[in-house]
Coordinates of C-alpha atoms and ligand atoms in Angstrom, one line a residue:
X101 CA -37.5 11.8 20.8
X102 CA -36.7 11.4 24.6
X103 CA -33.1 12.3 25.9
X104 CA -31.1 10.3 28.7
X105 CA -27.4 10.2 28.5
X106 CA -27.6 6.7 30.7
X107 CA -29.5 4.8 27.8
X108 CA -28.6 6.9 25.1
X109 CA -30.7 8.9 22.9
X110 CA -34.0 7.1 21.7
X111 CA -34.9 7.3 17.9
X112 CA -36.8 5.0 16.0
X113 CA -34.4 4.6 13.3
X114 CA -30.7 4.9 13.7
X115 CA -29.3 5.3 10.0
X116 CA -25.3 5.2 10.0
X117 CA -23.5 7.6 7.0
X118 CA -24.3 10.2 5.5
X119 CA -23.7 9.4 1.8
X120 CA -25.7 8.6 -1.3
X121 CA -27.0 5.6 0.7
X122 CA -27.5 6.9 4.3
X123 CA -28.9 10.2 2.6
X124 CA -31.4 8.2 -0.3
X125 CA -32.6 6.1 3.1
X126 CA -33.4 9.3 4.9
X127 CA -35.2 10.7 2.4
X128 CA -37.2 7.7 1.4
X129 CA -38.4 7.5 5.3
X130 CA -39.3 11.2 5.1
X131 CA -41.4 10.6 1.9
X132 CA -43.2 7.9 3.3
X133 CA -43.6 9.9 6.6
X134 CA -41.0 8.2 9.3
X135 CA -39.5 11.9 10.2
X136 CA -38.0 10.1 13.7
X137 CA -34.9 8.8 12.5
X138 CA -31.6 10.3 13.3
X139 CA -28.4 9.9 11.2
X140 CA -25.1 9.6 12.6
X141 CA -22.5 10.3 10.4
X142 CA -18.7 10.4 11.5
X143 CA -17.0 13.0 9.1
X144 CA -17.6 17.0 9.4
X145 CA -20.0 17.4 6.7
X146 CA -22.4 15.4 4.6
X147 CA -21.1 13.6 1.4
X148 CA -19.3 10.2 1.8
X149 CA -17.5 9.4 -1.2
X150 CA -17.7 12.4 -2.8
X151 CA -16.6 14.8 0.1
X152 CA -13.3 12.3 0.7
X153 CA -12.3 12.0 -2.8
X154 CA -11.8 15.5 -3.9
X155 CA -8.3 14.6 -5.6
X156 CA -7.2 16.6 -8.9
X157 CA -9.7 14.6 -11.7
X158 CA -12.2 12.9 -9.6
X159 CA -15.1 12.1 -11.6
X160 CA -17.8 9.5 -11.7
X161 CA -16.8 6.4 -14.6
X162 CA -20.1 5.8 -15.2
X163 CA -22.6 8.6 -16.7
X164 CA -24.0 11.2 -14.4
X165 CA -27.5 11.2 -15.8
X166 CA -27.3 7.5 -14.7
X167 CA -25.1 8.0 -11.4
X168 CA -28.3 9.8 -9.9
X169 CA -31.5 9.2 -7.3
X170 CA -33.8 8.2 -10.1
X171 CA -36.3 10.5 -8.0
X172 CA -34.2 13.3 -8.4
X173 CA -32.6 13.8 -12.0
X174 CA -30.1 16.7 -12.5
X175 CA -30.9 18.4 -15.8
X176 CA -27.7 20.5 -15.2
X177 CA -24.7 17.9 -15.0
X178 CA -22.2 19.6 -16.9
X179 CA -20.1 16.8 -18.3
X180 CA -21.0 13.3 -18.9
X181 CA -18.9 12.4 -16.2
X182 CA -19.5 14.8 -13.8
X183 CA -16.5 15.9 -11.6
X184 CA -17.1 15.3 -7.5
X185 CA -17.1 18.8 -7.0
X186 CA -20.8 18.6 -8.7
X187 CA -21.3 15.2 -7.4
X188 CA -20.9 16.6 -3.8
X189 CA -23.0 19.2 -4.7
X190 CA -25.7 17.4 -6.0
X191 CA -25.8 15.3 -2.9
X192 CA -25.9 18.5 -0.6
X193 CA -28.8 20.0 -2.9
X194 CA -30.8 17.0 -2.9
X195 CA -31.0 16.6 0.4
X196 CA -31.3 19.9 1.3
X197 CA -34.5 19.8 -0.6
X198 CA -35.7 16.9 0.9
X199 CA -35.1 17.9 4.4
X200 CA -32.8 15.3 5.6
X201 CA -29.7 17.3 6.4
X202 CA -31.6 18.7 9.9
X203 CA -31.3 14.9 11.2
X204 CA -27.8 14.5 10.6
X205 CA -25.6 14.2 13.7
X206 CA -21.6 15.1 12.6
X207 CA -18.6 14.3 14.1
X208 CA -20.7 11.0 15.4
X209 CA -18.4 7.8 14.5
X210 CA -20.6 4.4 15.0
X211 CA -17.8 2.9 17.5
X212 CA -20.3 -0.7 18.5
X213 CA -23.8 -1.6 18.6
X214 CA -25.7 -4.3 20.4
X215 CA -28.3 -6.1 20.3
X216 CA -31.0 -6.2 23.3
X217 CA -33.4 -9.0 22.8
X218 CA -35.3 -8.3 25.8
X219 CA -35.7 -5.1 24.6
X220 CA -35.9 -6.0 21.0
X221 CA -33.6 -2.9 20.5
X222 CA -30.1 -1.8 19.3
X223 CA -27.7 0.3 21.4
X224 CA -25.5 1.9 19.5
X225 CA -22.4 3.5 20.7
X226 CA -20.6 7.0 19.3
X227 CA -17.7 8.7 19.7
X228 CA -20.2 11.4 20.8
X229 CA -22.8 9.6 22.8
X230 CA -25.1 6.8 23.2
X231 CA -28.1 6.2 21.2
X232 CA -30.9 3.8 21.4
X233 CA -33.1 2.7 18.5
X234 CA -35.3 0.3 16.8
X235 CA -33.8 0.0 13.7
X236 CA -30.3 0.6 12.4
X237 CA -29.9 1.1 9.1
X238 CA -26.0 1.2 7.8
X239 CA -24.9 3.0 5.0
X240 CA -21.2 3.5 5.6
X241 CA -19.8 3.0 2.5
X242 CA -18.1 -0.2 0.4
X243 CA -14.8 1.9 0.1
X244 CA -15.1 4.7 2.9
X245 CA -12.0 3.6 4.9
X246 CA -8.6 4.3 2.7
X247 CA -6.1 1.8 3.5
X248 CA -1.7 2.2 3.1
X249 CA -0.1 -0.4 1.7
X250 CA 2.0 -3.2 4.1
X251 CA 5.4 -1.5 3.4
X252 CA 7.9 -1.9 5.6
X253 CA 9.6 1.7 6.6
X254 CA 6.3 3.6 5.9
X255 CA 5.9 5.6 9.0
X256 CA 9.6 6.2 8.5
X257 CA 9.0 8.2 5.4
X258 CA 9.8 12.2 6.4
X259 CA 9.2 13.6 2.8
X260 CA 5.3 14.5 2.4
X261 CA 2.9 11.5 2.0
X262 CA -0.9 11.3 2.0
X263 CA -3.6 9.0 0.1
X264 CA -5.6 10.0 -2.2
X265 CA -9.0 9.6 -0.4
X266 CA -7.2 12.4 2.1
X267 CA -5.8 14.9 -0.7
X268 CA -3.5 17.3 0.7
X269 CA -4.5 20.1 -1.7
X270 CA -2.1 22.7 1.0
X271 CA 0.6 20.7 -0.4
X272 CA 2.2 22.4 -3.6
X273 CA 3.5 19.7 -6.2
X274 CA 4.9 21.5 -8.7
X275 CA 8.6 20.4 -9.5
X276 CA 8.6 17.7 -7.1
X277 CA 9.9 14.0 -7.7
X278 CA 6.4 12.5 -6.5
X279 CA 5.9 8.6 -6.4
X280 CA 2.6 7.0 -6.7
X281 CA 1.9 3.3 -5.1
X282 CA -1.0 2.2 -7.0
X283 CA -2.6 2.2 -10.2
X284 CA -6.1 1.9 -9.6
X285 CA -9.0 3.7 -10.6
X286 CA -8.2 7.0 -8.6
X287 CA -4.3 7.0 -9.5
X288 CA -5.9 6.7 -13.3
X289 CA -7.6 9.7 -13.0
X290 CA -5.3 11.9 -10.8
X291 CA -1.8 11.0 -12.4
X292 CA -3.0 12.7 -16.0
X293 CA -3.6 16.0 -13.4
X294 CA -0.3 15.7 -11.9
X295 CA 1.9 14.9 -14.5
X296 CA 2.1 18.1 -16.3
X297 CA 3.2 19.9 -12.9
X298 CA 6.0 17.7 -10.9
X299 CA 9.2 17.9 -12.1
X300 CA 9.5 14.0 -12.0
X301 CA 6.9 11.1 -11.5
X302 CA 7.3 7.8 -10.1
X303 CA 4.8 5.4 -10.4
X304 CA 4.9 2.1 -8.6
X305 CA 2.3 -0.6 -10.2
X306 CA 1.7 -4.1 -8.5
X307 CA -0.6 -5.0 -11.6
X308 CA -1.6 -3.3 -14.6
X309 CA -5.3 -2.4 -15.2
X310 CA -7.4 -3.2 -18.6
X311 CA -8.5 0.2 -19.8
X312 CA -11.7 1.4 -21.8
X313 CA -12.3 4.7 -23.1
X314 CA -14.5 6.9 -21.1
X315 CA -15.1 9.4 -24.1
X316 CA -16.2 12.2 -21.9
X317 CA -17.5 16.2 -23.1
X318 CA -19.0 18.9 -22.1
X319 CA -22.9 18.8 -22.0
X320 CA -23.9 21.9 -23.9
X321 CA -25.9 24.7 -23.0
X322 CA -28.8 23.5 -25.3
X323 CA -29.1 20.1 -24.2
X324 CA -29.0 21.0 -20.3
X325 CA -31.7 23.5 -21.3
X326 CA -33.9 20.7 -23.5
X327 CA -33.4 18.5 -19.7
X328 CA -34.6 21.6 -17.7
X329 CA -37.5 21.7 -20.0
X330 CA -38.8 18.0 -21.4
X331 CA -37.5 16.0 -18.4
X332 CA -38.5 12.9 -20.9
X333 CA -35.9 13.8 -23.0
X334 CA -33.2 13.2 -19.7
X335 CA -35.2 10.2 -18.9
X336 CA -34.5 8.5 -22.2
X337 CA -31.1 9.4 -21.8
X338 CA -30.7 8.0 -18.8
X339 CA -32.5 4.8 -20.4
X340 CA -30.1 4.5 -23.2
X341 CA -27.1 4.8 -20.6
X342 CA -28.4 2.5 -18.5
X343 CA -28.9 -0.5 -21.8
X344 CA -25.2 0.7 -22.7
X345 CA -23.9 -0.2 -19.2
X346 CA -25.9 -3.5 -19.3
X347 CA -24.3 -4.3 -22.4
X348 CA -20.6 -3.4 -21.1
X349 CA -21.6 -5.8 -18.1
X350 CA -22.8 -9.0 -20.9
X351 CA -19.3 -7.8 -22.6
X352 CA -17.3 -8.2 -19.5
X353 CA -18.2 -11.8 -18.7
X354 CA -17.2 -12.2 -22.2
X355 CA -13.8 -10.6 -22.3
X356 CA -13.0 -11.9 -25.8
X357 CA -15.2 -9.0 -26.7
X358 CA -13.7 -5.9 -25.3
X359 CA -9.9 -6.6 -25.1
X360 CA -9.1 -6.3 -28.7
X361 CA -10.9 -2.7 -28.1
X362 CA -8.2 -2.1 -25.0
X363 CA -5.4 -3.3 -26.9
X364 CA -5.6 -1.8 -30.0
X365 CA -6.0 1.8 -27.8
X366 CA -3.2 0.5 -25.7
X367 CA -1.3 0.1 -29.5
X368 CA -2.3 3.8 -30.8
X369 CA -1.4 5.0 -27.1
X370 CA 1.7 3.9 -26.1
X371 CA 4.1 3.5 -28.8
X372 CA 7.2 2.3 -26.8
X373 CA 7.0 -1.9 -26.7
X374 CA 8.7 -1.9 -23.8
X375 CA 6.3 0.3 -21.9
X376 CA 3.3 -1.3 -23.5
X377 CA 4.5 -4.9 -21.8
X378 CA 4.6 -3.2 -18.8
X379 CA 1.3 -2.2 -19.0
X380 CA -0.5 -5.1 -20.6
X381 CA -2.5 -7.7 -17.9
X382 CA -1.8 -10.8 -18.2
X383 CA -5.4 -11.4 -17.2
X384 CA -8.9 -11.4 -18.7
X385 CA -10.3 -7.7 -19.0
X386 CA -13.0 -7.5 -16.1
X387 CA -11.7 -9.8 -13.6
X388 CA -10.6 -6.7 -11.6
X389 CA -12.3 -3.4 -11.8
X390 CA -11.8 -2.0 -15.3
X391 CA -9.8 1.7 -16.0
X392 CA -12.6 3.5 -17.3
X393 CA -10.4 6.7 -19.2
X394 CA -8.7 8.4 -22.1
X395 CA -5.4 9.9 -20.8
X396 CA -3.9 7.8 -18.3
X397 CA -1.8 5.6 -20.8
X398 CA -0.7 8.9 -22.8
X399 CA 0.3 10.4 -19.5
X400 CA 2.9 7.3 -18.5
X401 CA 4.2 7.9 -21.8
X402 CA 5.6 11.7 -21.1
X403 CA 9.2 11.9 -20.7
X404 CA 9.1 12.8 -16.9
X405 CA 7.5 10.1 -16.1
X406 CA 8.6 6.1 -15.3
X407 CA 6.4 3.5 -14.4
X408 CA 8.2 0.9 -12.0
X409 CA 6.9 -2.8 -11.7
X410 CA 9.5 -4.3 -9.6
X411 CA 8.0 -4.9 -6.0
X412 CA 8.7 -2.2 -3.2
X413 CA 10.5 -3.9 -0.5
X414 CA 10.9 -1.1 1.6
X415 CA 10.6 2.5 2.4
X416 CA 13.4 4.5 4.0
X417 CA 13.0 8.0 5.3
X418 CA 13.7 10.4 1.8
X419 CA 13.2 7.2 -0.5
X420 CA 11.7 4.0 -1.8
X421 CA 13.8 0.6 -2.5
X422 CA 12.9 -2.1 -5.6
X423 CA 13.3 -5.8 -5.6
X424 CA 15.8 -5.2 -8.3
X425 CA 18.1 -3.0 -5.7
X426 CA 17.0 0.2 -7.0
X427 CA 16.5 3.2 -4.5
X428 CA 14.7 6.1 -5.7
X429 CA 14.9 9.5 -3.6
X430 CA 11.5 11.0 -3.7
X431 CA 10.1 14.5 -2.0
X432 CA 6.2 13.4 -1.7
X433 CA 4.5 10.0 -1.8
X434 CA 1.0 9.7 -2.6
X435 CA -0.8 6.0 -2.2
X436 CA -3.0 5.0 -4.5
X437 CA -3.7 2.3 -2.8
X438 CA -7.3 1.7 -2.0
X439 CA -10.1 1.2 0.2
X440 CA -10.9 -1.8 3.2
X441 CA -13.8 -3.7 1.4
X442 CA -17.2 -3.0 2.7
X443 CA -16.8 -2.2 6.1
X444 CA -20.5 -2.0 5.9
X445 CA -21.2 -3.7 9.5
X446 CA -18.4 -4.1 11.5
X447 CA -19.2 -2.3 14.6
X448 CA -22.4 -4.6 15.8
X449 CA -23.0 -7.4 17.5
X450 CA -25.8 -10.0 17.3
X451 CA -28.2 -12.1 19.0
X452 CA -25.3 -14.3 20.2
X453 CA -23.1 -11.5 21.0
X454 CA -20.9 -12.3 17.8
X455 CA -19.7 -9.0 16.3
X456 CA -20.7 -9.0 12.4
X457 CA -17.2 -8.3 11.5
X458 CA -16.0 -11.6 13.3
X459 CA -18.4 -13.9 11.8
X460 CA -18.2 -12.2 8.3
X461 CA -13.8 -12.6 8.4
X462 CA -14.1 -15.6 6.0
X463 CA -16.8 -14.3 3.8
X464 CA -19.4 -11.9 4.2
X465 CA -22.9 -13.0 3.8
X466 CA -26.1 -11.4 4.1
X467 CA -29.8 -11.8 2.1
X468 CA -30.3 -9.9 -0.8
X469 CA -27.3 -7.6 0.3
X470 CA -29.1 -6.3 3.1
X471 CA -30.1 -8.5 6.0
X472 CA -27.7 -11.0 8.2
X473 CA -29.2 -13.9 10.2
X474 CA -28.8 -12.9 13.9
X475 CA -28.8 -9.4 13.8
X476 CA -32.4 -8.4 13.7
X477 CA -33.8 -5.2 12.6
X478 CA -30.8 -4.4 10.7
X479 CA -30.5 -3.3 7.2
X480 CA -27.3 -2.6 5.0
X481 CA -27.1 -0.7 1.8
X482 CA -24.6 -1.4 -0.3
X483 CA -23.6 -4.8 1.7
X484 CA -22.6 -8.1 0.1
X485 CA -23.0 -9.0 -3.5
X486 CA -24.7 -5.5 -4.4
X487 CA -21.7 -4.1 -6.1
X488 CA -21.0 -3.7 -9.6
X489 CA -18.4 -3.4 -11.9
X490 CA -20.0 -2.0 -15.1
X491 CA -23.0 0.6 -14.0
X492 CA -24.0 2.8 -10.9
X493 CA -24.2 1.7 -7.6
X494 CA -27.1 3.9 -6.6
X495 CA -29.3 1.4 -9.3
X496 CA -28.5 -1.3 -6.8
X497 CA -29.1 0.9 -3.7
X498 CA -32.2 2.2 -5.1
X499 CA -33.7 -1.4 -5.0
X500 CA -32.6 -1.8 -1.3
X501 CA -34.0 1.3 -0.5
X502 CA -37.7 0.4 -1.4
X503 CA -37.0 -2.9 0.1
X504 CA -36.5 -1.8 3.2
X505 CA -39.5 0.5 2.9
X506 CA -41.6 -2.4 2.3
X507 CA -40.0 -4.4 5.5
X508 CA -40.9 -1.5 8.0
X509 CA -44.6 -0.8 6.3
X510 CA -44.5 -5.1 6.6
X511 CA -43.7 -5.2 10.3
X512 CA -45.8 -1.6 11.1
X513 CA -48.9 -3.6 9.7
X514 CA -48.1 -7.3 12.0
X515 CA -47.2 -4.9 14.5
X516 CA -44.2 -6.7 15.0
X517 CA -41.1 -6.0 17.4
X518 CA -38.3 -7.9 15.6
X519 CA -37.3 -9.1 12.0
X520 CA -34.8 -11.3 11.6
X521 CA -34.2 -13.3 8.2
X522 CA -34.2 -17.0 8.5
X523 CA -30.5 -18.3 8.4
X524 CA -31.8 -21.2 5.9
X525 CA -33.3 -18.8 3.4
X526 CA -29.9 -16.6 3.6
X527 CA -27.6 -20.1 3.2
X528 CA -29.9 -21.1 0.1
X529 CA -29.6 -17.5 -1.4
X530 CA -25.6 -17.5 -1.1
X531 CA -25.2 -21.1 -2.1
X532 CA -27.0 -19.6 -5.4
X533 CA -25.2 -16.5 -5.7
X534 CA -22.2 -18.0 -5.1
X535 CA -23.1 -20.8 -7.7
X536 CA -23.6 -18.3 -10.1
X537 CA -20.1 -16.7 -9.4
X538 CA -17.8 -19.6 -10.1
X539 CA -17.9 -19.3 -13.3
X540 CA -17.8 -15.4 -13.9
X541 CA -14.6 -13.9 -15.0
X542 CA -14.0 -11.9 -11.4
X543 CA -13.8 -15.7 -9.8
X544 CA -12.0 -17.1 -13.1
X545 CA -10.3 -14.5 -14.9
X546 CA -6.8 -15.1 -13.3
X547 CA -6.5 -12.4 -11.5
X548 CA -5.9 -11.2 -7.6
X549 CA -8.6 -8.4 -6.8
X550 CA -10.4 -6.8 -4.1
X551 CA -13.3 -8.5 -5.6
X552 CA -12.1 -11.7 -4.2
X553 CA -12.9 -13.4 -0.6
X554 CA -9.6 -15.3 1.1
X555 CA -11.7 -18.4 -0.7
X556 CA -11.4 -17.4 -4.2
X557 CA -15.3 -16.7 -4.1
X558 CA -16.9 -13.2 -3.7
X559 CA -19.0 -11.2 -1.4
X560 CA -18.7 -8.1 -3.2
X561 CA -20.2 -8.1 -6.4
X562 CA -23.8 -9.1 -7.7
X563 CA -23.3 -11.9 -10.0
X564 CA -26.4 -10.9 -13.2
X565 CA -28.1 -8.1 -14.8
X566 CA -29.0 -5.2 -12.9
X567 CA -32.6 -5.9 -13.5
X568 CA -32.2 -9.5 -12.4
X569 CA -30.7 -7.8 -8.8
X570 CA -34.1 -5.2 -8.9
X571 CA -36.3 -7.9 -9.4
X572 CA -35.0 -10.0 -6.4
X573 CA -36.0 -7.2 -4.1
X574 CA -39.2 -5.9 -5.4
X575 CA -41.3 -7.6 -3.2
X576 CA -40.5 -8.0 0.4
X577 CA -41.4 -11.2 1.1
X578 CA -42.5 -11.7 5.2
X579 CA -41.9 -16.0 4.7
X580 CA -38.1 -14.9 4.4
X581 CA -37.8 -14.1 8.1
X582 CA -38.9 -14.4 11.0
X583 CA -41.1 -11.6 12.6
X584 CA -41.8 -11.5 16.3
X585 CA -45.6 -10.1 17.1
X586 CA -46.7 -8.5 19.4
X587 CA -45.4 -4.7 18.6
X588 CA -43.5 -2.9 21.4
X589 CA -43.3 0.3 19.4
X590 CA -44.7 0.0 15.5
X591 CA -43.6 2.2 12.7
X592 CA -45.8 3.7 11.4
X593 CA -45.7 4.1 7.6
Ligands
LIG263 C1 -12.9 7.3 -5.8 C2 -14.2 6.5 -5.9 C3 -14.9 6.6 -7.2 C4 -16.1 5.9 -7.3 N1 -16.7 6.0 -8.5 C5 -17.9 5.3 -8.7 C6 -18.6 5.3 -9.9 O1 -18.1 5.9 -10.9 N2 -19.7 4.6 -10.0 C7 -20.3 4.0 -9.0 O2 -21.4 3.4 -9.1 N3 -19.7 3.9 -7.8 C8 -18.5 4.6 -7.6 N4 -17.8 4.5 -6.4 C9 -18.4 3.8 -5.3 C10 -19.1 4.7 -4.3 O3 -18.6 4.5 -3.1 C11 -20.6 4.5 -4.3 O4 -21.1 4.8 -5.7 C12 -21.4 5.4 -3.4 O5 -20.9 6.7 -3.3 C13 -21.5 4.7 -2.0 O6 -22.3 5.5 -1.2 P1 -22.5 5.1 0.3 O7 -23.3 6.2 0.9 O8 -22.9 3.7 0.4 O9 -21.0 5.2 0.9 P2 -20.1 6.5 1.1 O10 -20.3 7.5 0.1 O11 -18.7 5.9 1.3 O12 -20.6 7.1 2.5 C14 -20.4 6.4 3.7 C15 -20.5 7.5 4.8 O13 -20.6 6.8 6.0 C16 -19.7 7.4 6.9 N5 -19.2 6.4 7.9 C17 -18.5 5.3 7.7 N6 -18.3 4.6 8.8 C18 -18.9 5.3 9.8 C19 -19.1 5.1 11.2 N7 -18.5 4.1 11.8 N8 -19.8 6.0 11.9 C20 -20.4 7.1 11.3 N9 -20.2 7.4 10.0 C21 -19.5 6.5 9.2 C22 -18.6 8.0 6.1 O14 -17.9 9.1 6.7 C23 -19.4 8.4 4.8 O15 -19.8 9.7 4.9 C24 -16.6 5.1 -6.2 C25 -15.9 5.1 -5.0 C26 -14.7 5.8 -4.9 C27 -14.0 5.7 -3.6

């Protein structure tokens, strides 16, 4: 590694975040002996996801012997659904193990990043410093940055109000008329926490959410110590989750399947019709994300508690006003509101001096989640059409991971300078997944999601079986780009 604050500091790699997917690239590299990579990560401490989110019942929705590196199982996850306290912890541990943290630059936010062709390298830009690299790999999240909702009168608000990706846990609740905007898949799990505590709840929903039941426990003593011991044992259970999630993802492209399971919880749950209406979609179960939990109906059914479906039209200093002319005084606000979508690029610039984000404003498209025509030597985990609705991400990421292994140990052997996928091989690949798409229920289930592109298609989700997504990147194939021989500085793999 050389040093000079003119250029920037030179690395072969430049990996951005420092969460499951910035972390699971760092340590493949170190496994396959690339220690000179550096990894710039904005926040204070390691974590992503799971550092941000640390709001009363954060958990996992899909099982934790599943929501794990596959090269590193955790024999002690103590529930099912494993809270984010172990979650973070687990991260931490892992990579602790794997010597990775040692590379990771804090308090370094990715502000731009260009492309020099003549120099076949990136330049990439912090809020601490200049750095200079071969390669940049991007791992900063699909829902890192928390977004508040277009309110008019927000900022004017002078009661207490933070989001749930920025928990204020300083902020005592108890016996507070608290209002909720949202009621996602965080405001599921942390309104159940709340409820019992604050003397009145308000929560605002835009759209109800299908529910399924989550059906988590404790993992006992005696099975954790079974894991420590036969490591098969975890291994088939982590093979029998992972057939149950594939199953839950045939289901959800056939909805008629699992709603009469939602609604006949819903009927057992929530007693009042009235309430029930409220909370019943008028869409088909999948088409946006689905509630995965057991007691976030029976918590909107507690006496202090009213769930409000007219629009907010605005928000005044101590309150909130209702298309129906209601104002309701409130002490805190807490917005459930939600992520930007996978802001998994926006910072660089090309080969034609195009910033990703500005080409990608329509729709964002990339190969195989992962590279973009024009921005060579670039990799993104968790970009485009890698997400899922109905297992873990880290299955997906895995599979990008090893791909990009096999593109550097490709490029190492050519001893090539630049790799750049062919824009007609990334067109035919989208016009396929896209295909695919029109007729799944995110695209046609009669819903508005974050799923969904302005254009009614999407860019965020992956449109078959996991397997079918693992498959497409098993082997990197070279005829998919084009490489640029001879080598100014090879990896070497
Ligand atoms: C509340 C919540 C619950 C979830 N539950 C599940 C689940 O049950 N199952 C599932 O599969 N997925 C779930 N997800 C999705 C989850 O984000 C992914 O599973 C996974 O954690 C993504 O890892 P990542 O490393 O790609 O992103 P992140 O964990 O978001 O990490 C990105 C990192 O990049 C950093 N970063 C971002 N921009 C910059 C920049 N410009 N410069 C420097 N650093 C930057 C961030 O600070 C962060 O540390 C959930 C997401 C949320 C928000």
């Amino acid at each position: 590694m050389e040093s000079n604050p003119t250029v920037g500091e030179r690395f072969r790699i430049v990996i951005i975040g420092a969460g499951f997917a910035g972390l699971g690239m760092a340590i493949r590299l170190k496994q396959a002996g690339i220690d000179d990579f550096v990894i710039l990560e904005r926040a204070a401490d390691v974590g992503g996801t799971w550092r941000d989110n640390s709001y009363p019942g954060c958990a996992v929705d899909v099982q934790s012997h599943l929501y794990s590196f596959s090269f590193a199982p955790n024999p002690d996850w103590t529930h099912v659904y494993s809270p984010q306290a172990e979650i973070w912890a687990y991260i931490k541990r892992v990579s602790a193990a794997h010597g990775v943290l040692g590379h990771v630059r804090y308090s370094h936010e990715v502000i731009g990043g260009d492309w020099d062709e003549s120099a076949q390298r990136w330049e990439v830009r912090t809020t601490a410093g200049a750095f200079d690299a071969q390669f940049v790999i991007s791992g900063m999240g699909p829902l890192s940055n928390p977004v508040p909702p277009d309110i008019p009168g927000l900022e004017t608000f002078t009661g207490h109000r933070f989001h749930s990706a920025r928990w204020d846990h300083d902020h005592d609740l108890t016996g507070e008329r608290v209002a909720v905007i949202g009621t996602g898949s965080s405001a599921a799990q942390f309104i159940p926490e709340i409820q019992p505590k604050v003397g009145r709840l308000l929560v605002f929903q835009r759209t109800p959410g299908w529910t399924f039941p989550r059906m988590n426990r404790r993992i006992s003593g005696l099975e954790r110590a079974i894991y420590r011991r036969l490591p098969l044992v975890q291994r088939a259970v982590r093979g029998r989750q992972y057939l149950y999630r594939e199953l839950v993802g045939f289901m959800v492209q056939h909805p008629g399947l699992i709603e009469p399971i939602s609604k006949a919880r819903m009927r057992k749950q929530v007693k009042d019709p009235e309430l029930r209406a409220k909370l019943t979609p008028d869409y088909r179960m999948g088409c946006k994300r689905i509630i995965v939990t057991d007691d976030f109906h029976p918590a909107l059914t507690k006496p202090n508690v009213s769930v409000i479906t007219s629009p907010i039209t605005e928000i005044r200093p101590t309150s909130i006003v209702t298309a129906d002319g209601a104002e309701h005084e409130i002490d805190t606000l807490i917005l459930g509101t939600g992520f930007q979508v996978m802001p998994v690029a926006d910072p660089l610039t090309g080969r034609d001096g195009v910033a990703l984000a500005k080409r990608w404003s329509l729709r964002r498209e990339a190969y195989l989640g992962t590279t973009v025509a024009g921005y060579p030597n670039y990799f993104m985990l968790v970009g485009p059409n890698t997400a899922t609705g109905h297992t873990s991400v880290l299955l997906y990421l895995e599979a990008q991971l090893e791909y990009i292994k096999q593109a550097l140990r490709h490029m190492d052997r050519v001893g090539a300078s630049l790799l750049d996928v062919r824009p007609e091989t990334q067109s035919a690949y989208n016009r396929d997944v896209q295909a695919r798409l029109a007729s799944s229920v995110w695209t046609e289930g009669g819903c508005r999601s974050w799923y969904l592109d302005p254009d009614g298609g999407t860019s965020v989700l992956w449109p078959g079986h996991t397997g079918a997504f693992r498959k497409a990147l098993r082997r990197f194939d070279p005829a998919d780009y084009e490489v640029v021989t001879p080598a100014a500085e090879p990896v070497t793999v």
